Amino acid sequence: MSVAEFNKKKFIDCLSNIQGVSDKFTASTFANLHIFLSLPSTNQTLWQLIDSGESPSIVIASQQTAGRGQWGRNWESTVGGLYMSVAIAKQYGSTIAPNISISQTPQLTLSSAWGIASSLRDYGVPVQVKWPNDLILEHKKLGGILTETRVNKKKISQAVIGVGINWTNSVPDTGINLQSYYRKQSKSEIFSLEMLAAIVFHGLDFGIKQLLESGIESILPSYQQLLINIGQQIVVEDRIGTIVGVTTNGELRVKFNQDSASPLTQPQISSSEIFLKPGTINLGYGQPIPGSQE
């Protein structure tokens, strides 16, 4: 499949048509947008542009040849998908971003996922989120988010948030693209990759602004309403627990029944509720999760 060039003007036109987007924001986005046919990684390229002294806010590529997912996993980034990276400190001002401590890094991913999912739902796509960084449609992976940060004196001095969304690209069995979803629907409200990019960028912008202006507490209740893992049973050190939510620091809350403990494991997990950091457990894909919300 040939690599089609992403249409910058069409993207900006779509962005300007989204309710609540100002002309000033659209002009700033246009001035700081970098488009590429093919890159190893949009996150990597955005960091390189920042280090070279340029002031880009967004990098978009039609394909990635060495895309990365969470925890360094390979992210398949074939032609037809949306591959976008956004520089938070450049976009939101260095006086705001450093107020986030390093321990709050997962909040950037959480708020981005919530904002993007909410924005897509406004356009009729019933996206949910899977802890910690995936966007889910019909119990399959529609996209993912990768947050990378730089830290100075235990504060985040700059962050790059990468987003990959399946549009028409090929996907594995655990994935889904929007076009295959739309083929089963009576209508679609997203008509192009550029429109999808505008909706996703606006959602990410909305989520990050909400985090920086009002705190994670303003996001967490509605984030958890979209969390597909609520009610899912998992095994932690031979004990069966139920996922009940996410903490303000982005940790997974798992509650154990009193009768789920065994004499061998009680000394290891004595609390009736524990918190799991991102990357410590794989929650899987593909099947409806008992107790999950639609």
CSV table of C-alpha atoms in Angstrom, one decimal:
chain,number,residue,atom,x,y,z
A,1,MET,CA,0.0,0.0,0.0
A,2,SER,CA,1.4,3.4,-1.0
A,3,VAL,CA,2.0,6.1,1.6
A,4,ALA,CA,-0.5,8.9,1.2
A,5,GLU,CA,0.5,12.3,2.4
A,6,PHE,CA,-1.5,13.7,5.4
A,7,ASN,CA,-3.3,16.9,4.3
A,8,LYS,CA,-2.3,19.6,6.7
A,9,LYS,CA,-4.9,22.2,5.5
A,10,LYS,CA,-7.7,19.6,5.8
A,11,PHE,CA,-6.6,18.8,9.3
A,12,ILE,CA,-6.7,22.5,10.3
A,13,ASP,CA,-10.1,23.0,8.6
A,14,CYS,CA,-11.5,20.0,10.6
A,15,LEU,CA,-10.0,21.4,13.8
A,16,SER,CA,-11.5,24.8,13.3
A,17,ASN,CA,-14.9,23.2,12.8
A,18,ILE,CA,-14.9,21.6,16.2
A,19,GLN,CA,-17.1,23.4,18.7
A,20,GLY,CA,-15.1,25.5,21.2
A,21,VAL,CA,-11.8,25.6,19.3
A,22,SER,CA,-10.6,29.2,19.0
A,23,ASP,CA,-9.0,30.8,15.9
A,24,LYS,CA,-5.9,31.5,18.0
A,25,PHE,CA,-5.6,27.9,19.0
A,26,THR,CA,-6.0,26.8,15.3
A,27,ALA,CA,-3.4,29.3,14.1
A,28,SER,CA,-0.9,28.2,16.8
A,29,THR,CA,-1.5,24.5,15.9
A,30,PHE,CA,-0.9,25.2,12.2
A,31,ALA,CA,2.3,27.1,12.8
A,32,ASN,CA,3.8,24.3,15.0
A,33,LEU,CA,2.6,21.2,13.1
A,34,HIS,CA,5.1,18.9,11.4
A,35,ILE,CA,3.9,16.3,8.9
A,36,PHE,CA,6.0,13.3,7.6
A,37,LEU,CA,5.3,10.5,5.3
A,38,SER,CA,7.3,8.0,7.2
A,39,LEU,CA,9.2,8.0,10.5
A,40,PRO,CA,10.8,5.5,12.8
A,41,SER,CA,8.8,7.1,15.7
A,42,THR,CA,6.8,10.3,16.0
A,43,ASN,CA,7.8,10.6,19.7
A,44,GLN,CA,11.5,10.2,18.9
A,45,THR,CA,11.2,12.8,16.1
A,46,LEU,CA,9.4,15.3,18.3
A,47,TRP,CA,12.1,15.0,20.9
A,48,GLN,CA,14.8,15.5,18.2
A,49,LEU,CA,13.0,18.7,16.9
A,50,ILE,CA,12.8,20.0,20.5
A,51,ASP,CA,16.5,19.3,21.1
A,52,SER,CA,17.4,21.1,17.9
A,53,GLY,CA,15.9,24.3,19.1
A,54,GLU,CA,12.7,24.2,17.1
A,55,SER,CA,9.4,24.8,18.7
A,56,PRO,CA,7.1,22.1,17.3
A,57,SER,CA,3.9,21.2,19.1
A,58,ILE,CA,2.8,18.3,17.0
A,59,VAL,CA,4.3,15.6,14.8
A,60,ILE,CA,2.1,13.4,12.6
A,61,ALA,CA,3.3,10.6,10.3
A,62,SER,CA,1.5,8.4,7.8
A,63,GLN,CA,3.4,5.4,9.1
A,64,GLN,CA,6.0,4.5,11.7
A,65,THR,CA,8.7,2.0,11.0
A,66,ALA,CA,9.8,1.6,14.7
A,67,GLY,CA,6.8,2.6,16.7
A,68,ARG,CA,6.9,2.0,20.4
A,69,GLY,CA,4.2,1.2,22.8
A,70,GLN,CA,4.1,1.2,26.6
A,71,TRP,CA,7.1,-0.4,28.3
A,72,GLY,CA,9.1,-0.4,25.1
A,73,ARG,CA,6.9,-2.9,23.3
A,74,ASN,CA,6.7,-2.7,19.5
A,75,TRP,CA,3.7,-0.8,18.2
A,76,GLU,CA,2.6,-1.9,14.7
A,77,SER,CA,2.2,1.3,12.7
A,78,THR,CA,1.3,0.5,9.2
A,79,VAL,CA,-0.1,2.8,6.5
A,80,GLY,CA,-3.7,4.0,7.2
A,81,GLY,CA,-3.4,4.6,10.9
A,82,LEU,CA,-3.1,7.9,12.8
A,83,TYR,CA,0.3,8.4,14.4
A,84,MET,CA,0.6,11.6,16.4
A,85,SER,CA,2.9,13.1,19.1
A,86,VAL,CA,2.2,16.2,21.0
A,87,ALA,CA,4.7,18.3,23.1
A,88,ILE,CA,2.9,19.3,26.3
A,89,ALA,CA,5.4,21.9,27.6
A,90,LYS,CA,5.5,23.6,24.2
A,91,GLN,CA,1.8,23.5,23.9
A,92,TYR,CA,0.8,24.6,27.4
A,93,GLY,CA,3.7,26.7,28.5
A,94,SER,CA,6.7,25.9,30.7
A,95,THR,CA,5.1,27.8,33.7
A,96,ILE,CA,2.4,25.1,33.9
A,97,ALA,CA,3.8,21.7,33.0
A,98,PRO,CA,6.6,21.7,35.6
A,99,ASN,CA,4.0,21.9,38.4
A,100,ILE,CA,3.4,18.2,37.8
A,101,SER,CA,5.6,16.0,40.0
A,102,ILE,CA,7.3,12.9,38.7
A,103,SER,CA,5.0,10.7,40.8
A,104,GLN,CA,2.0,12.1,38.9
A,105,THR,CA,3.3,11.1,35.4
A,106,PRO,CA,0.5,8.5,35.0
A,107,GLN,CA,-2.0,11.3,35.3
A,108,LEU,CA,-0.9,12.6,31.9
A,109,THR,CA,-1.7,9.3,30.3
A,110,LEU,CA,-5.0,8.9,32.2
A,111,SER,CA,-6.2,12.4,31.3
A,112,SER,CA,-5.2,12.0,27.7
A,113,ALA,CA,-7.0,8.7,27.4
A,114,TRP,CA,-10.1,10.2,29.0
A,115,GLY,CA,-10.1,13.3,26.8
A,116,ILE,CA,-9.6,11.3,23.5
A,117,ALA,CA,-12.2,8.7,24.4
A,118,SER,CA,-14.7,11.5,25.4
A,119,SER,CA,-14.0,13.3,22.1
A,120,LEU,CA,-14.5,10.2,20.0
A,121,ARG,CA,-17.7,9.4,21.9
A,122,ASP,CA,-19.0,12.9,21.0
A,123,TYR,CA,-18.8,11.7,17.4
A,124,GLY,CA,-20.7,8.5,18.0
A,125,VAL,CA,-17.8,6.1,18.6
A,126,PRO,CA,-18.4,4.3,21.9
A,127,VAL,CA,-14.8,4.1,22.9
A,128,GLN,CA,-13.8,2.9,26.4
A,129,VAL,CA,-10.5,2.9,28.1
A,130,LYS,CA,-8.4,-0.1,29.3
A,131,TRP,CA,-6.0,0.6,32.1
A,132,PRO,CA,-3.5,2.1,31.9
A,133,ASN,CA,-3.2,3.4,28.3
A,134,ASP,CA,-5.4,1.8,25.7
A,135,LEU,CA,-8.5,2.9,23.8
A,136,ILE,CA,-11.0,0.1,23.4
A,137,LEU,CA,-13.8,-0.4,20.9
A,138,GLU,CA,-16.0,-3.5,20.9
A,139,HIS,CA,-13.6,-5.1,23.4
A,140,LYS,CA,-10.7,-4.7,21.0
A,141,LYS,CA,-7.8,-2.3,20.9
A,142,LEU,CA,-8.5,0.8,18.8
A,143,GLY,CA,-5.5,2.7,19.9
A,144,GLY,CA,-2.9,3.4,22.5
A,145,ILE,CA,-1.0,6.2,24.3
A,146,LEU,CA,2.7,6.5,25.1
A,147,THR,CA,3.8,9.2,27.5
A,148,GLU,CA,7.4,10.2,27.8
A,149,THR,CA,8.8,12.8,30.2
A,150,ARG,CA,11.9,14.7,31.2
A,151,VAL,CA,12.4,15.6,34.8
A,152,ASN,CA,14.2,18.4,36.6
A,153,LYS,CA,14.3,18.6,40.4
A,154,LYS,CA,11.6,15.9,40.7
A,155,LYS,CA,9.2,17.9,38.5
A,156,ILE,CA,8.2,17.2,34.9
A,157,SER,CA,9.9,19.8,32.8
A,158,GLN,CA,8.6,18.5,29.5
A,159,ALA,CA,6.4,15.7,28.2
A,160,VAL,CA,5.7,14.2,24.8
A,161,ILE,CA,2.4,12.2,24.4
A,162,GLY,CA,2.2,9.8,21.5
A,163,VAL,CA,-1.1,8.5,20.2
A,164,GLY,CA,-1.8,5.8,17.7
A,165,ILE,CA,-5.3,5.2,16.4
A,166,ASN,CA,-6.4,2.5,13.9
A,167,TRP,CA,-8.2,4.1,11.0
A,168,THR,CA,-7.9,1.9,7.9
A,169,ASN,CA,-4.6,0.1,8.7
A,170,SER,CA,-4.3,-3.7,9.2
A,171,VAL,CA,-4.7,-4.8,12.8
A,172,PRO,CA,-4.0,-8.0,14.8
A,173,ASP,CA,-6.9,-10.2,16.1
A,174,THR,CA,-7.0,-8.3,19.3
A,175,GLY,CA,-7.3,-5.0,17.4
A,176,ILE,CA,-10.0,-3.1,15.5
A,177,ASN,CA,-9.9,-0.2,13.1
A,178,LEU,CA,-12.6,2.5,12.7
A,179,GLN,CA,-13.4,1.5,9.1
A,180,SER,CA,-14.2,-2.1,10.0
A,181,TYR,CA,-16.4,-0.7,12.9
A,182,TYR,CA,-18.2,1.7,10.5
A,183,ARG,CA,-19.0,-1.1,8.0
A,184,LYS,CA,-21.3,-2.5,10.7
A,185,GLN,CA,-23.0,0.8,11.5
A,186,SER,CA,-25.8,2.6,9.7
A,187,LYS,CA,-23.8,5.8,9.5
A,188,SER,CA,-20.4,7.3,10.3
A,189,GLU,CA,-19.5,10.8,11.6
A,190,ILE,CA,-15.8,10.7,11.0
A,191,PHE,CA,-15.0,10.9,7.3
A,192,SER,CA,-11.2,11.2,6.9
A,193,LEU,CA,-7.9,10.5,8.7
A,194,GLU,CA,-7.5,14.3,9.0
A,195,MET,CA,-10.9,14.6,10.7
A,196,LEU,CA,-9.9,11.8,13.1
A,197,ALA,CA,-6.6,13.5,13.8
A,198,ALA,CA,-8.4,16.8,14.6
A,199,ILE,CA,-10.9,15.0,17.0
A,200,VAL,CA,-8.1,13.1,18.7
A,201,PHE,CA,-5.9,16.2,19.1
A,202,HIS,CA,-8.8,18.2,20.5
A,203,GLY,CA,-9.6,15.4,22.9
A,204,LEU,CA,-6.0,15.2,24.1
A,205,ASP,CA,-5.9,19.0,24.5
A,206,PHE,CA,-9.1,19.0,26.4
A,207,GLY,CA,-7.9,16.2,28.8
A,208,ILE,CA,-4.6,17.8,29.5
A,209,LYS,CA,-6.1,21.3,30.1
A,210,GLN,CA,-8.6,19.8,32.5
A,211,LEU,CA,-5.8,18.1,34.4
A,212,LEU,CA,-3.7,21.2,34.6
A,213,GLU,CA,-6.5,23.6,35.5
A,214,SER,CA,-8.7,21.5,37.7
A,215,GLY,CA,-6.7,18.5,38.8
A,216,ILE,CA,-7.1,14.7,38.4
A,217,GLU,CA,-10.0,14.7,40.9
A,218,SER,CA,-12.1,16.4,38.3
A,219,ILE,CA,-11.4,13.7,35.7
A,220,LEU,CA,-11.3,10.5,37.7
A,221,PRO,CA,-15.1,9.8,38.2
A,222,SER,CA,-15.9,10.1,34.5
A,223,TYR,CA,-12.7,8.2,33.6
A,224,GLN,CA,-13.8,5.3,35.7
A,225,GLN,CA,-17.2,5.3,34.0
A,226,LEU,CA,-15.3,4.6,30.8
A,227,LEU,CA,-12.9,2.0,32.3
A,228,ILE,CA,-13.7,-1.4,30.8
A,229,ASN,CA,-11.8,-3.2,33.6
A,230,ILE,CA,-14.2,-2.2,36.4
A,231,GLY,CA,-15.5,-5.5,37.9
A,232,GLN,CA,-12.8,-7.6,36.2
A,233,GLN,CA,-11.4,-10.4,38.4
A,234,ILE,CA,-7.7,-10.9,38.4
A,235,VAL,CA,-5.2,-13.1,40.3
A,236,VAL,CA,-2.5,-11.4,42.4
A,237,GLU,CA,-0.1,-13.6,44.3
A,238,ASP,CA,-2.6,-16.5,44.2
A,239,ARG,CA,-5.5,-14.4,45.5
A,240,ILE,CA,-8.5,-13.5,43.5
A,241,GLY,CA,-9.3,-9.8,43.5
A,242,THR,CA,-11.8,-7.5,41.7
A,243,ILE,CA,-10.8,-4.3,40.0
A,244,VAL,CA,-12.8,-1.5,41.6
A,245,GLY,CA,-11.1,1.6,40.2
A,246,VAL,CA,-8.0,3.7,39.8
A,247,THR,CA,-6.2,6.0,42.3
A,248,THR,CA,-5.3,9.6,41.7
A,249,ASN,CA,-1.8,8.5,40.9
A,250,GLY,CA,-3.0,6.1,38.2
A,251,GLU,CA,-2.6,2.9,40.2
A,252,LEU,CA,-5.2,0.1,39.7
A,253,ARG,CA,-7.3,-0.5,42.8
A,254,VAL,CA,-7.9,-4.2,43.4
A,255,LYS,CA,-10.2,-5.4,46.3
A,256,PHE,CA,-10.0,-8.8,47.8
A,257,ASN,CA,-12.8,-10.8,49.4
A,258,GLN,CA,-12.0,-11.9,52.9
A,259,ASP,CA,-12.4,-15.6,51.9
A,260,SER,CA,-10.1,-15.2,48.9
A,261,ALA,CA,-7.0,-15.4,51.0
A,262,SER,CA,-5.0,-18.6,51.7
A,263,PRO,CA,-2.7,-19.2,54.6
A,264,LEU,CA,0.3,-19.1,52.3
A,265,THR,CA,-0.5,-15.7,50.8
A,266,GLN,CA,-1.9,-13.8,53.7
A,267,PRO,CA,1.5,-12.6,54.9
A,268,GLN,CA,2.3,-11.2,51.4
A,269,ILE,CA,-1.0,-9.4,50.9
A,270,SER,CA,-2.6,-8.5,54.2
A,271,SER,CA,-4.8,-5.6,53.0
A,272,SER,CA,-8.3,-6.1,51.6
A,273,GLU,CA,-7.4,-3.6,48.9
A,274,ILE,CA,-4.1,-3.1,47.1
A,275,PHE,CA,-2.8,-0.6,44.4
A,276,LEU,CA,-1.0,-1.9,41.3
A,277,LYS,CA,1.4,0.4,39.4
A,278,PRO,CA,1.1,0.5,35.6
A,279,GLY,CA,3.2,-2.3,34.0
A,280,THR,CA,2.9,-4.7,36.9
A,281,ILE,CA,0.0,-6.8,35.4
A,282,ASN,CA,-1.4,-7.5,31.9
A,283,LEU,CA,-5.2,-7.3,31.8
A,284,GLY,CA,-5.6,-8.9,28.3
A,285,TYR,CA,-7.9,-8.3,25.3
A,286,GLY,CA,-10.6,-9.7,23.2
A,287,GLN,CA,-13.4,-10.9,25.4
A,288,PRO,CA,-16.2,-9.0,27.3
A,289,ILE,CA,-15.1,-8.5,30.8
A,290,PRO,CA,-17.6,-9.7,33.5
A,291,GLY,CA,-19.0,-6.6,35.2
A,292,SER,CA,-17.5,-4.2,32.7
A,293,GLN,CA,-19.5,-1.1,31.7
A,294,GLU,CA,-20.8,-0.4,28.2
